[in-house]
Every structure is written in C-alpha cells, then in structure tokens.
Amino acid sequence: MLPRRRIFRPAHNAPRAWRGPLVALGLAGVAAGLIGLGGPAQPLGDSPREQDWAAGPAELRVVDGDTLRLSDRIVRLRGLAAPARGETCQEAGGREFDCGAGSAEALARLVAGQGVLCRIRGRDRFGRGLGQCSTAGREAEGVELNGALVSAGWALADDDDFTPQERAARREGRGLWARGARPPAAWQARR
C-alpha cells in the first residue's frame, strides 16, 4: 500500500492572526469611500453659494418664458413667474391665445443673437439653477432679462425687487396685461 500524500496542508495559526484586522481595515476603507461619495464636493469648505454661468448665442435656447438652457445647464430666471406653454389667456374679443408661448417669444426676442451671463443663487425644486441673467452680445449690451420680462408684462414678480415693474406693466396694459385681455386663470387671484 502506498503512503497517502497530502495535497493540502493546513496553514499555521500565525497567518490567521492578521486575517481579522485586515478584513476590518478593508471594510472600513469601503465604508469611508461610500461615505465620501455622499459628502461635499469641497470637503474643506462649502460649495460656492453663487456661480456665474455664461453661454454664447449658439449655446443658448429658450425653454419657456422663465427658463433658459445654457449649453448643458438649465437656468430658471429668479424672482419671476411666467405662464407655462399651453396656458391660455383671452384677448379683449374673447379669443384665446397661448400666453405661455407669448412669454417664451418675448424672452427669445430679448436674447436674440446674443449670449447670456447668469449669476446663479441657489436651485429650484427641480434642481435648475436660479439666476439673475443679462445679455452679453454685440447689440443691447447688458439688458437685465428678469426685470425686462416683468416690465414687458410677460411675467409676474415673485420678488419685491420686481413689484414696481409689474405694477407699471399692469397700469400701462403691456404684454399679458394688454387692455381688455384677461391673463391666465392662475393669475386672476394676484390682481
């Protein structure tokens, strides 16, 4: 009979002694990595409260009466509310029109062929940057878009800074406040 050969030798007790702490160290490293993913982008300080976003004319798109797309970023104009596309208003003769599209067209006329510079201060509930924006093009340099849209009567003031412009637009019958026109039903309560 041949002697039995052992293919597997049990390890000595010495290597097992370091196995527990090594596993604990590995798990601690994985946990620290996962915690780091949810932490701040700048661990030694807060992220900036204000940022400047800019886009040239080719990168700029009007999404809605109060929303712009600057390349891959979306900005909602801060301090105002414009009607959504598809929201209807009535002209003096009773004919309905899409006042949301009218508001978007007014914003498009303000930025036509120009770049935009926005100072971002926070985010809205959808994660869009809230910005105070102005044109930065060859024509009409520096038109402040937020106030201009309210002044033209195509948006409501959601901020006390724009209340005088809204009052003037209502009084003079501009934009959605055109004489005899009825603004969207949601705006009726604000009169």
Short mmCIF file of N, CA and C in Angstrom, two decimals:
data_model
loop_
_atom_site.label_atom_id
_atom_site.label_comp_id
_atom_site.label_asym_id
_atom_site.label_seq_id
_atom_site.Cartn_x
_atom_site.Cartn_y
_atom_site.Cartn_z
N MET A 1 0.82 -1.16 0.00
CA MET A 1 0.00 0.00 0.00
C MET A 1 0.88 1.24 0.00
N LEU A 2 0.48 2.16 -0.80
CA LEU A 2 1.25 3.40 -0.92
C LEU A 2 0.89 4.36 0.19
N PRO A 3 1.86 5.13 0.60
CA PRO A 3 1.54 6.12 1.63
C PRO A 3 0.63 7.22 1.05
N ARG A 4 -0.21 7.70 1.88
CA ARG A 4 -1.13 8.77 1.46
C ARG A 4 -0.39 10.08 1.34
N ARG A 5 -0.60 10.73 0.26
CA ARG A 5 0.00 12.05 0.07
C ARG A 5 -1.00 13.12 0.42
N ARG A 6 -0.52 14.09 1.07
CA ARG A 6 -1.39 15.21 1.40
C ARG A 6 -1.19 16.30 0.35
N ILE A 7 -2.25 16.66 -0.29
CA ILE A 7 -2.17 17.72 -1.29
C ILE A 7 -2.33 19.08 -0.63
N PHE A 8 -3.15 19.16 0.33
CA PHE A 8 -3.41 20.43 1.01
C PHE A 8 -2.85 20.38 2.41
N ARG A 9 -2.07 21.36 2.73
CA ARG A 9 -1.55 21.46 4.09
C ARG A 9 -2.29 22.55 4.81
N PRO A 10 -2.77 22.31 5.97
CA PRO A 10 -3.40 23.39 6.73
C PRO A 10 -2.37 24.44 7.08
N ALA A 11 -2.78 25.69 7.02
CA ALA A 11 -1.88 26.81 7.32
C ALA A 11 -1.59 26.83 8.81
N HIS A 12 -0.50 27.45 9.13
CA HIS A 12 -0.16 27.62 10.53
C HIS A 12 -1.08 28.65 11.15
N ASN A 13 -1.15 28.70 12.41
CA ASN A 13 -2.02 29.64 13.13
C ASN A 13 -1.54 31.08 12.99
N ALA A 14 -0.30 31.33 12.71
CA ALA A 14 0.24 32.68 12.65
C ALA A 14 -0.44 33.53 11.57
N PRO A 15 -0.62 33.07 10.30
CA PRO A 15 -1.26 33.93 9.32
C PRO A 15 -2.72 34.25 9.65
N ARG A 16 -3.43 33.37 10.35
CA ARG A 16 -4.82 33.63 10.72
C ARG A 16 -4.94 34.80 11.68
N ALA A 17 -3.93 35.07 12.43
CA ALA A 17 -3.98 36.14 13.43
C ALA A 17 -4.15 37.51 12.76
N TRP A 18 -3.59 37.74 11.59
CA TRP A 18 -3.70 39.05 10.93
C TRP A 18 -4.89 39.13 10.00
N ARG A 19 -5.55 38.02 9.73
CA ARG A 19 -6.67 38.00 8.80
C ARG A 19 -7.84 38.85 9.29
N GLY A 20 -8.22 38.79 10.54
CA GLY A 20 -9.34 39.57 11.11
C GLY A 20 -9.13 41.07 10.99
N PRO A 21 -7.97 41.59 11.48
CA PRO A 21 -7.74 43.03 11.35
C PRO A 21 -7.66 43.49 9.89
N LEU A 22 -7.15 42.66 9.00
CA LEU A 22 -7.07 43.01 7.58
C LEU A 22 -8.48 43.15 6.98
N VAL A 23 -9.35 42.24 7.31
CA VAL A 23 -10.74 42.31 6.82
C VAL A 23 -11.42 43.55 7.39
N ALA A 24 -11.23 43.84 8.67
CA ALA A 24 -11.82 45.03 9.31
C ALA A 24 -11.30 46.30 8.64
N LEU A 25 -10.01 46.35 8.35
CA LEU A 25 -9.43 47.51 7.68
C LEU A 25 -10.00 47.68 6.28
N GLY A 26 -10.18 46.60 5.56
CA GLY A 26 -10.77 46.65 4.22
C GLY A 26 -12.20 47.15 4.25
N LEU A 27 -13.00 46.65 5.19
CA LEU A 27 -14.39 47.11 5.32
C LEU A 27 -14.45 48.58 5.71
N ALA A 28 -13.55 49.02 6.57
CA ALA A 28 -13.52 50.43 6.95
C ALA A 28 -13.18 51.31 5.74
N GLY A 29 -12.28 50.84 4.89
CA GLY A 29 -11.93 51.59 3.68
C GLY A 29 -13.10 51.70 2.73
N VAL A 30 -13.84 50.61 2.54
CA VAL A 30 -15.02 50.62 1.67
C VAL A 30 -16.07 51.57 2.23
N ALA A 31 -16.31 51.51 3.55
CA ALA A 31 -17.30 52.39 4.17
C ALA A 31 -16.89 53.85 4.02
N ALA A 32 -15.62 54.16 4.22
CA ALA A 32 -15.15 55.54 4.07
C ALA A 32 -15.34 56.02 2.63
N GLY A 33 -15.09 55.14 1.68
CA GLY A 33 -15.29 55.51 0.27
C GLY A 33 -16.74 55.79 -0.05
N LEU A 34 -17.65 54.97 0.48
CA LEU A 34 -19.08 55.19 0.24
C LEU A 34 -19.57 56.46 0.91
N ILE A 35 -19.10 56.73 2.10
CA ILE A 35 -19.49 57.96 2.80
C ILE A 35 -18.97 59.17 2.03
N GLY A 36 -17.78 59.06 1.49
CA GLY A 36 -17.19 60.16 0.71
C GLY A 36 -17.99 60.50 -0.53
N LEU A 37 -18.67 59.51 -1.12
CA LEU A 37 -19.47 59.78 -2.31
C LEU A 37 -20.64 60.69 -2.01
N GLY A 38 -21.20 60.62 -0.82
CA GLY A 38 -22.35 61.45 -0.46
C GLY A 38 -21.94 62.76 0.19
N GLY A 39 -20.67 62.96 0.42
CA GLY A 39 -20.20 64.17 1.10
C GLY A 39 -20.07 65.34 0.15
N PRO A 40 -19.63 66.48 0.69
CA PRO A 40 -19.49 67.68 -0.14
C PRO A 40 -18.37 67.54 -1.16
N ALA A 41 -18.52 68.23 -2.27
CA ALA A 41 -17.51 68.19 -3.32
C ALA A 41 -16.22 68.86 -2.87
N GLN A 42 -16.36 69.83 -1.98
CA GLN A 42 -15.20 70.52 -1.43
C GLN A 42 -15.14 70.22 0.07
N PRO A 43 -14.46 69.16 0.49
CA PRO A 43 -14.51 68.73 1.88
C PRO A 43 -13.93 69.74 2.86
N LEU A 44 -13.11 70.66 2.42
CA LEU A 44 -12.52 71.63 3.33
C LEU A 44 -13.30 72.94 3.38
N GLY A 45 -14.45 73.00 2.75
CA GLY A 45 -15.27 74.20 2.77
C GLY A 45 -16.57 73.96 2.03
N ASP A 46 -17.48 74.89 2.17
CA ASP A 46 -18.76 74.78 1.49
C ASP A 46 -18.59 75.04 0.00
N SER A 47 -19.53 74.50 -0.78
CA SER A 47 -19.51 74.82 -2.20
C SER A 47 -19.93 76.28 -2.36
N PRO A 48 -19.52 76.93 -3.43
CA PRO A 48 -19.83 78.35 -3.59
C PRO A 48 -21.33 78.60 -3.64
N ARG A 49 -21.77 79.64 -2.95
CA ARG A 49 -23.18 79.99 -2.91
C ARG A 49 -23.61 80.65 -4.22
N GLU A 50 -22.71 81.33 -4.87
CA GLU A 50 -23.01 81.98 -6.14
C GLU A 50 -22.05 81.48 -7.21
N GLN A 51 -22.57 81.35 -8.41
CA GLN A 51 -21.75 80.95 -9.55
C GLN A 51 -22.16 81.78 -10.74
N ASP A 52 -21.23 82.00 -11.64
CA ASP A 52 -21.54 82.68 -12.90
C ASP A 52 -21.57 81.64 -14.01
N TRP A 53 -22.69 81.59 -14.72
CA TRP A 53 -22.83 80.72 -15.88
C TRP A 53 -22.99 81.60 -17.10
N ALA A 54 -22.38 81.22 -18.19
CA ALA A 54 -22.46 82.00 -19.42
C ALA A 54 -22.66 81.08 -20.61
N ALA A 55 -23.25 81.63 -21.65
CA ALA A 55 -23.42 80.88 -22.90
C ALA A 55 -23.43 81.87 -24.05
N GLY A 56 -22.81 81.47 -25.15
CA GLY A 56 -22.85 82.27 -26.36
C GLY A 56 -24.16 82.04 -27.09
N PRO A 57 -24.41 82.80 -28.14
CA PRO A 57 -25.67 82.68 -28.88
C PRO A 57 -25.94 81.27 -29.41
N ALA A 58 -24.90 80.55 -29.82
CA ALA A 58 -25.09 79.21 -30.37
C ALA A 58 -25.45 78.19 -29.30
N GLU A 59 -25.11 78.47 -28.06
CA GLU A 59 -25.36 77.52 -26.96
C GLU A 59 -26.64 77.84 -26.19
N LEU A 60 -27.32 78.91 -26.53
CA LEU A 60 -28.46 79.41 -25.77
C LEU A 60 -29.78 78.98 -26.39
N ARG A 61 -30.69 78.45 -25.56
CA ARG A 61 -32.03 78.07 -26.01
C ARG A 61 -33.06 78.57 -25.00
N VAL A 62 -34.17 79.10 -25.48
CA VAL A 62 -35.28 79.50 -24.62
C VAL A 62 -36.16 78.27 -24.44
N VAL A 63 -36.31 77.82 -23.21
CA VAL A 63 -37.13 76.65 -22.90
C VAL A 63 -38.57 77.08 -22.66
N ASP A 64 -38.73 78.14 -21.90
CA ASP A 64 -40.04 78.64 -21.50
C ASP A 64 -39.90 80.14 -21.23
N GLY A 65 -40.98 80.76 -20.81
CA GLY A 65 -40.93 82.19 -20.54
C GLY A 65 -40.05 82.58 -19.38
N ASP A 66 -39.69 81.63 -18.52
CA ASP A 66 -38.81 81.93 -17.40
C ASP A 66 -37.65 80.95 -17.29
N THR A 67 -37.35 80.21 -18.36
CA THR A 67 -36.31 79.18 -18.31
C THR A 67 -35.43 79.22 -19.56
N LEU A 68 -34.12 79.18 -19.32
CA LEU A 68 -33.13 79.16 -20.40
C LEU A 68 -32.25 77.92 -20.28
N ARG A 69 -31.80 77.42 -21.43
CA ARG A 69 -30.79 76.36 -21.44
C ARG A 69 -29.50 77.00 -21.92
N LEU A 70 -28.48 76.96 -21.06
CA LEU A 70 -27.16 77.47 -21.39
C LEU A 70 -26.25 76.25 -21.62
N SER A 71 -26.12 75.85 -22.86
CA SER A 71 -25.36 74.66 -23.22
C SER A 71 -26.00 73.45 -22.53
N ASP A 72 -25.35 72.87 -21.52
CA ASP A 72 -25.91 71.70 -20.84
C ASP A 72 -26.51 72.03 -19.48
N ARG A 73 -26.66 73.31 -19.17
CA ARG A 73 -27.22 73.74 -17.88
C ARG A 73 -28.56 74.43 -18.09
N ILE A 74 -29.45 74.25 -17.12
CA ILE A 74 -30.76 74.89 -17.21
C ILE A 74 -30.89 75.92 -16.10
N VAL A 75 -31.32 77.13 -16.48
CA VAL A 75 -31.47 78.24 -15.55
C VAL A 75 -32.92 78.71 -15.55
N ARG A 76 -33.47 78.84 -14.37
CA ARG A 76 -34.79 79.46 -14.22
C ARG A 76 -34.54 80.88 -13.75
N LEU A 77 -35.18 81.84 -14.42
CA LEU A 77 -34.99 83.24 -14.06
C LEU A 77 -35.56 83.48 -12.66
N ARG A 78 -34.73 84.02 -11.80
CA ARG A 78 -35.07 84.20 -10.38
C ARG A 78 -35.99 85.42 -10.20
N GLY A 79 -36.95 85.26 -9.29
CA GLY A 79 -37.78 86.40 -8.89
C GLY A 79 -38.98 86.67 -9.75
N LEU A 80 -39.32 85.76 -10.66
CA LEU A 80 -40.50 85.98 -11.51
C LEU A 80 -41.17 84.65 -11.83
N ALA A 81 -42.39 84.74 -12.30
CA ALA A 81 -43.15 83.57 -12.73
C ALA A 81 -43.79 83.90 -14.07
N ALA A 82 -43.53 83.09 -15.06
CA ALA A 82 -44.13 83.27 -16.38
C ALA A 82 -45.10 82.12 -16.61
N PRO A 83 -46.13 82.35 -17.43
CA PRO A 83 -47.06 81.25 -17.71
C PRO A 83 -46.36 80.12 -18.47
N ALA A 84 -46.80 78.91 -18.21
CA ALA A 84 -46.24 77.74 -18.89
C ALA A 84 -46.78 77.68 -20.31
N ARG A 85 -46.02 77.05 -21.19
CA ARG A 85 -46.50 76.86 -22.56
C ARG A 85 -47.82 76.09 -22.50
N GLY A 86 -48.78 76.53 -23.30
CA GLY A 86 -50.08 75.89 -23.31
C GLY A 86 -51.10 76.56 -22.40
N GLU A 87 -50.64 77.44 -21.50
CA GLU A 87 -51.56 78.16 -20.62
C GLU A 87 -52.25 79.25 -21.44
N THR A 88 -53.56 79.36 -21.32
CA THR A 88 -54.30 80.27 -22.20
C THR A 88 -54.71 81.56 -21.51
N CYS A 89 -54.75 82.60 -22.30
CA CYS A 89 -55.27 83.90 -21.91
C CYS A 89 -56.33 84.28 -22.93
N GLN A 90 -57.14 85.30 -22.61
CA GLN A 90 -58.17 85.74 -23.56
C GLN A 90 -57.91 87.17 -23.98
N GLU A 91 -58.03 87.40 -25.29
CA GLU A 91 -57.94 88.75 -25.82
C GLU A 91 -59.24 89.48 -25.50
N ALA A 92 -59.26 90.77 -25.74
CA ALA A 92 -60.45 91.58 -25.45
C ALA A 92 -61.68 91.05 -26.17
N GLY A 93 -61.52 90.51 -27.37
CA GLY A 93 -62.65 89.99 -28.14
C GLY A 93 -63.09 88.60 -27.70
N GLY A 94 -62.42 88.01 -26.72
CA GLY A 94 -62.79 86.69 -26.23
C GLY A 94 -62.00 85.55 -26.84
N ARG A 95 -61.19 85.84 -27.86
CA ARG A 95 -60.39 84.79 -28.49
C ARG A 95 -59.24 84.40 -27.55
N GLU A 96 -59.05 83.09 -27.36
CA GLU A 96 -57.98 82.60 -26.50
C GLU A 96 -56.67 82.50 -27.27
N PHE A 97 -55.57 82.69 -26.56
CA PHE A 97 -54.25 82.52 -27.16
C PHE A 97 -53.32 81.89 -26.13
N ASP A 98 -52.26 81.28 -26.61
CA ASP A 98 -51.27 80.61 -25.75
C ASP A 98 -50.34 81.67 -25.16
N CYS A 99 -50.66 82.12 -23.95
CA CYS A 99 -49.84 83.19 -23.36
C CYS A 99 -48.49 82.66 -22.87
N GLY A 100 -48.38 81.35 -22.62
CA GLY A 100 -47.08 80.77 -22.28
C GLY A 100 -46.12 80.87 -23.45
N ALA A 101 -46.63 80.59 -24.65
CA ALA A 101 -45.80 80.73 -25.85
C ALA A 101 -45.45 82.19 -26.08
N GLY A 102 -46.39 83.10 -25.80
CA GLY A 102 -46.12 84.53 -25.93
C GLY A 102 -45.01 84.99 -25.01
N SER A 103 -45.01 84.47 -23.77
CA SER A 103 -43.97 84.80 -22.81
C SER A 103 -42.61 84.27 -23.28
N ALA A 104 -42.60 83.04 -23.80
CA ALA A 104 -41.35 82.46 -24.32
C ALA A 104 -40.84 83.26 -25.51
N GLU A 105 -41.75 83.71 -26.38
CA GLU A 105 -41.34 84.52 -27.54
C GLU A 105 -40.76 85.86 -27.10
N ALA A 106 -41.35 86.45 -26.05
CA ALA A 106 -40.82 87.72 -25.54
C ALA A 106 -39.40 87.54 -25.02
N LEU A 107 -39.14 86.44 -24.30
CA LEU A 107 -37.79 86.16 -23.81
C LEU A 107 -36.85 85.90 -24.99
N ALA A 108 -37.32 85.18 -26.00
CA ALA A 108 -36.49 84.90 -27.18
C ALA A 108 -36.10 86.19 -27.90
N ARG A 109 -37.03 87.16 -27.98
CA ARG A 109 -36.71 88.46 -28.60
C ARG A 109 -35.65 89.20 -27.80
N LEU A 110 -35.70 89.10 -26.48
CA LEU A 110 -34.72 89.79 -25.63
C LEU A 110 -33.30 89.23 -25.81
N VAL A 111 -33.18 87.93 -26.05
CA VAL A 111 -31.86 87.30 -26.16
C VAL A 111 -31.41 87.04 -27.59
N ALA A 112 -32.23 87.38 -28.56
CA ALA A 112 -31.96 87.05 -29.97
C ALA A 112 -30.55 87.42 -30.40
N GLY A 113 -29.79 86.41 -30.84
CA GLY A 113 -28.46 86.63 -31.40
C GLY A 113 -27.41 87.07 -30.40
N GLN A 114 -27.69 86.93 -29.11
CA GLN A 114 -26.75 87.38 -28.09
C GLN A 114 -26.43 86.25 -27.12
N GLY A 115 -25.34 86.40 -26.43
CA GLY A 115 -25.00 85.48 -25.35
C GLY A 115 -25.66 85.95 -24.07
N VAL A 116 -25.57 85.13 -23.05
CA VAL A 116 -26.19 85.45 -21.76
C VAL A 116 -25.21 85.14 -20.65
N LEU A 117 -25.22 85.97 -19.62
CA LEU A 117 -24.45 85.77 -18.42
C LEU A 117 -25.43 85.72 -17.26
N CYS A 118 -25.38 84.66 -16.45
CA CYS A 118 -26.30 84.50 -15.32
C CYS A 118 -25.53 84.34 -14.03
N ARG A 119 -25.96 85.04 -13.01
CA ARG A 119 -25.43 84.87 -11.65
C ARG A 119 -26.39 83.91 -10.95
N ILE A 120 -25.92 82.69 -10.65
CA ILE A 120 -26.75 81.65 -10.06
C ILE A 120 -26.69 81.76 -8.55
N ARG A 121 -27.89 81.79 -7.95
CA ARG A 121 -28.02 81.85 -6.49
C ARG A 121 -29.03 80.80 -6.05
N GLY A 122 -28.58 79.59 -5.89
CA GLY A 122 -29.45 78.52 -5.42
C GLY A 122 -30.06 77.72 -6.55
N ARG A 123 -30.96 76.82 -6.14
CA ARG A 123 -31.64 75.93 -7.09
C ARG A 123 -33.13 75.89 -6.76
N ASP A 124 -33.93 75.60 -7.79
CA ASP A 124 -35.36 75.44 -7.55
C ASP A 124 -35.67 73.99 -7.20
N ARG A 125 -36.94 73.68 -7.01
CA ARG A 125 -37.31 72.33 -6.58
C ARG A 125 -37.02 71.25 -7.63
N PHE A 126 -36.76 71.64 -8.87
CA PHE A 126 -36.42 70.70 -9.93
C PHE A 126 -34.91 70.59 -10.14
N GLY A 127 -34.13 71.31 -9.35
CA GLY A 127 -32.67 71.27 -9.46
C GLY A 127 -32.09 72.25 -10.46
N ARG A 128 -32.95 73.08 -11.08
CA ARG A 128 -32.44 74.08 -12.03
C ARG A 128 -31.78 75.22 -11.25
N GLY A 129 -30.75 75.81 -11.83
CA GLY A 129 -30.13 76.96 -11.20
C GLY A 129 -31.07 78.15 -11.24
N LEU A 130 -31.14 78.91 -10.14
CA LEU A 130 -31.95 80.14 -10.10
C LEU A 130 -31.01 81.30 -10.38
N GLY A 131 -31.27 82.04 -11.44
CA GLY A 131 -30.32 83.05 -11.85
C GLY A 131 -30.88 84.41 -12.17
N GLN A 132 -30.05 85.39 -11.97
CA GLN A 132 -30.28 86.76 -12.40
C GLN A 132 -29.46 86.88 -13.68
N CYS A 133 -30.12 87.04 -14.81
CA CYS A 133 -29.43 86.94 -16.10
C CYS A 133 -29.47 88.26 -16.87
N SER A 134 -28.45 88.46 -17.70
CA SER A 134 -28.42 89.62 -18.58
C SER A 134 -27.77 89.22 -19.90
N THR A 135 -28.07 90.00 -20.93
CA THR A 135 -27.49 89.71 -22.24
C THR A 135 -26.04 90.14 -22.25
N ALA A 136 -25.28 89.52 -23.12
CA ALA A 136 -23.86 89.84 -23.26
C ALA A 136 -23.50 89.69 -24.74
N GLY A 137 -24.10 90.52 -25.57
CA GLY A 137 -23.87 90.40 -27.01
C GLY A 137 -23.45 91.70 -27.63
N ARG A 138 -23.42 91.70 -28.94
CA ARG A 138 -22.96 92.89 -29.67
C ARG A 138 -23.99 94.00 -29.66
N GLU A 139 -25.26 93.64 -29.64
CA GLU A 139 -26.32 94.66 -29.57
C GLU A 139 -26.79 94.79 -28.12
N ALA A 140 -27.55 95.76 -27.79
CA ALA A 140 -28.22 95.93 -26.50
C ALA A 140 -27.48 95.28 -25.33
N GLU A 141 -26.21 95.66 -25.16
CA GLU A 141 -25.39 95.07 -24.10
C GLU A 141 -26.02 95.27 -22.74
N GLY A 142 -25.99 94.22 -21.95
CA GLY A 142 -26.37 94.31 -20.56
C GLY A 142 -27.84 94.43 -20.25
N VAL A 143 -28.74 93.98 -21.10
CA VAL A 143 -30.17 94.02 -20.78
C VAL A 143 -30.42 93.00 -19.69
N GLU A 144 -30.94 93.44 -18.56
CA GLU A 144 -31.24 92.56 -17.44
C GLU A 144 -32.55 91.86 -17.75
N LEU A 145 -32.49 90.55 -17.99
CA LEU A 145 -33.62 89.80 -18.51
C LEU A 145 -34.78 89.65 -17.52
N ASN A 146 -34.47 89.42 -16.26
CA ASN A 146 -35.52 89.19 -15.27
C ASN A 146 -36.46 90.39 -15.19
N GLY A 147 -35.90 91.56 -14.96
CA GLY A 147 -36.71 92.78 -14.85
C GLY A 147 -37.35 93.17 -16.16
N ALA A 148 -36.65 92.94 -17.27
CA ALA A 148 -37.19 93.31 -18.58
C ALA A 148 -38.43 92.49 -18.93
N LEU A 149 -38.44 91.22 -18.56
CA LEU A 149 -39.60 90.37 -18.84
C LEU A 149 -40.82 90.79 -18.01
N VAL A 150 -40.57 91.15 -16.75
CA VAL A 150 -41.67 91.64 -15.89
C VAL A 150 -42.14 92.99 -16.41
N SER A 151 -41.22 93.88 -16.77
CA SER A 151 -41.57 95.21 -17.28
C SER A 151 -42.38 95.14 -18.57
N ALA A 152 -42.08 94.15 -19.40
CA ALA A 152 -42.81 93.99 -20.66
C ALA A 152 -44.18 93.37 -20.45
N GLY A 153 -44.47 92.95 -19.21
CA GLY A 153 -45.78 92.39 -18.90
C GLY A 153 -45.93 90.92 -19.21
N TRP A 154 -44.82 90.20 -19.42
CA TRP A 154 -44.90 88.79 -19.76
C TRP A 154 -44.59 87.86 -18.61
N ALA A 155 -44.43 88.42 -17.40
CA ALA A 155 -44.17 87.60 -16.22
C ALA A 155 -44.65 88.36 -14.98
N LEU A 156 -44.94 87.61 -13.92
CA LEU A 156 -45.31 88.17 -12.63
C LEU A 156 -44.07 88.31 -11.76
N ALA A 157 -44.07 89.29 -10.88
CA ALA A 157 -42.98 89.44 -9.93
C ALA A 157 -43.20 88.48 -8.77
N ASP A 158 -42.22 87.63 -8.50
CA ASP A 158 -42.24 86.76 -7.33
C ASP A 158 -41.28 87.31 -6.28
N ASP A 159 -40.76 88.47 -6.53
CA ASP A 159 -39.75 89.09 -5.68
C ASP A 159 -40.11 90.57 -5.56
N ASP A 160 -39.94 91.14 -4.39
CA ASP A 160 -40.27 92.56 -4.19
C ASP A 160 -39.46 93.48 -5.09
N ASP A 161 -38.28 93.04 -5.53
CA ASP A 161 -37.45 93.87 -6.40
C ASP A 161 -38.16 94.19 -7.72
N PHE A 162 -39.04 93.30 -8.19
CA PHE A 162 -39.70 93.48 -9.48
C PHE A 162 -41.14 93.96 -9.37
N THR A 163 -41.64 94.17 -8.17
CA THR A 163 -43.03 94.60 -7.98
C THR A 163 -43.33 95.92 -8.68
N PRO A 164 -42.45 96.93 -8.61
CA PRO A 164 -42.75 98.19 -9.33
C PRO A 164 -42.88 97.98 -10.85
N GLN A 165 -42.04 97.12 -11.43
CA GLN A 165 -42.14 96.85 -12.87
C GLN A 165 -43.47 96.17 -13.21
N GLU A 166 -43.91 95.25 -12.35
CA GLU A 166 -45.18 94.56 -12.61
C GLU A 166 -46.35 95.55 -12.52
N ARG A 167 -46.32 96.41 -11.52
CA ARG A 167 -47.40 97.42 -11.38
C ARG A 167 -47.47 98.32 -12.61
N ALA A 168 -46.31 98.75 -13.09
CA ALA A 168 -46.28 99.62 -14.27
C ALA A 168 -46.80 98.88 -15.50
N ALA A 169 -46.43 97.63 -15.68
CA ALA A 169 -46.90 96.84 -16.82
C ALA A 169 -48.41 96.67 -16.78
N ARG A 170 -48.95 96.42 -15.60
CA ARG A 170 -50.42 96.29 -15.45
C ARG A 170 -51.10 97.61 -15.77
N ARG A 171 -50.59 98.68 -15.19
CA ARG A 171 -51.20 100.01 -15.36
C ARG A 171 -51.19 100.44 -16.83
N GLU A 172 -50.09 100.14 -17.54
CA GLU A 172 -49.94 100.56 -18.93
C GLU A 172 -50.43 99.51 -19.93
N GLY A 173 -50.93 98.38 -19.43
CA GLY A 173 -51.51 97.37 -20.31
C GLY A 173 -50.52 96.72 -21.25
N ARG A 174 -49.34 96.36 -20.75
CA ARG A 174 -48.32 95.72 -21.59
C ARG A 174 -48.38 94.21 -21.47
N GLY A 175 -48.00 93.52 -22.53
CA GLY A 175 -47.89 92.06 -22.52
C GLY A 175 -49.20 91.38 -22.17
N LEU A 176 -49.17 90.56 -21.15
CA LEU A 176 -50.37 89.84 -20.71
C LEU A 176 -51.42 90.76 -20.11
N TRP A 177 -51.02 91.96 -19.79
CA TRP A 177 -51.95 92.93 -19.19
C TRP A 177 -52.53 93.87 -20.24
N ALA A 178 -52.40 93.50 -21.51
CA ALA A 178 -52.93 94.35 -22.58
C ALA A 178 -54.38 94.70 -22.28
N ARG A 179 -54.72 95.92 -22.58
CA ARG A 179 -56.07 96.41 -22.25
C ARG A 179 -57.14 95.47 -22.79
N GLY A 180 -57.98 95.07 -21.89
CA GLY A 180 -59.08 94.20 -22.26
C GLY A 180 -58.74 92.72 -22.24
N ALA A 181 -57.48 92.38 -22.22
CA ALA A 181 -57.10 90.96 -22.20
C ALA A 181 -57.21 90.42 -20.78
N ARG A 182 -57.57 89.17 -20.67
CA ARG A 182 -57.62 88.51 -19.37
C ARG A 182 -56.43 87.57 -19.26
N PRO A 183 -55.63 87.76 -18.21
CA PRO A 183 -54.46 86.89 -18.02
C PRO A 183 -54.90 85.47 -17.62
N PRO A 184 -53.94 84.54 -17.51
CA PRO A 184 -54.29 83.17 -17.14
C PRO A 184 -55.09 83.12 -15.85
N ALA A 185 -55.95 82.11 -15.72
CA ALA A 185 -56.80 81.98 -14.53
C ALA A 185 -55.99 81.97 -13.25
N ALA A 186 -54.83 81.34 -13.26
CA ALA A 186 -54.00 81.28 -12.05
C ALA A 186 -53.51 82.67 -11.63
N TRP A 187 -53.49 83.61 -12.56
CA TRP A 187 -53.01 84.96 -12.24
C TRP A 187 -54.15 85.86 -11.75
N GLN A 188 -55.39 85.47 -11.98
CA GLN A 188 -56.53 86.31 -11.63
C GLN A 188 -56.51 86.66 -10.13
N ALA A 189 -56.13 85.73 -9.30
CA ALA A 189 -56.11 85.94 -7.85
C ALA A 189 -55.05 86.95 -7.45
N ARG A 190 -54.06 87.17 -8.27
CA ARG A 190 -52.97 88.09 -7.92
C ARG A 190 -53.30 89.53 -8.21
N ARG A 191 -54.42 89.80 -8.85
CA ARG A 191 -54.77 91.18 -9.21
C ARG A 191 -55.13 91.99 -8.03
#
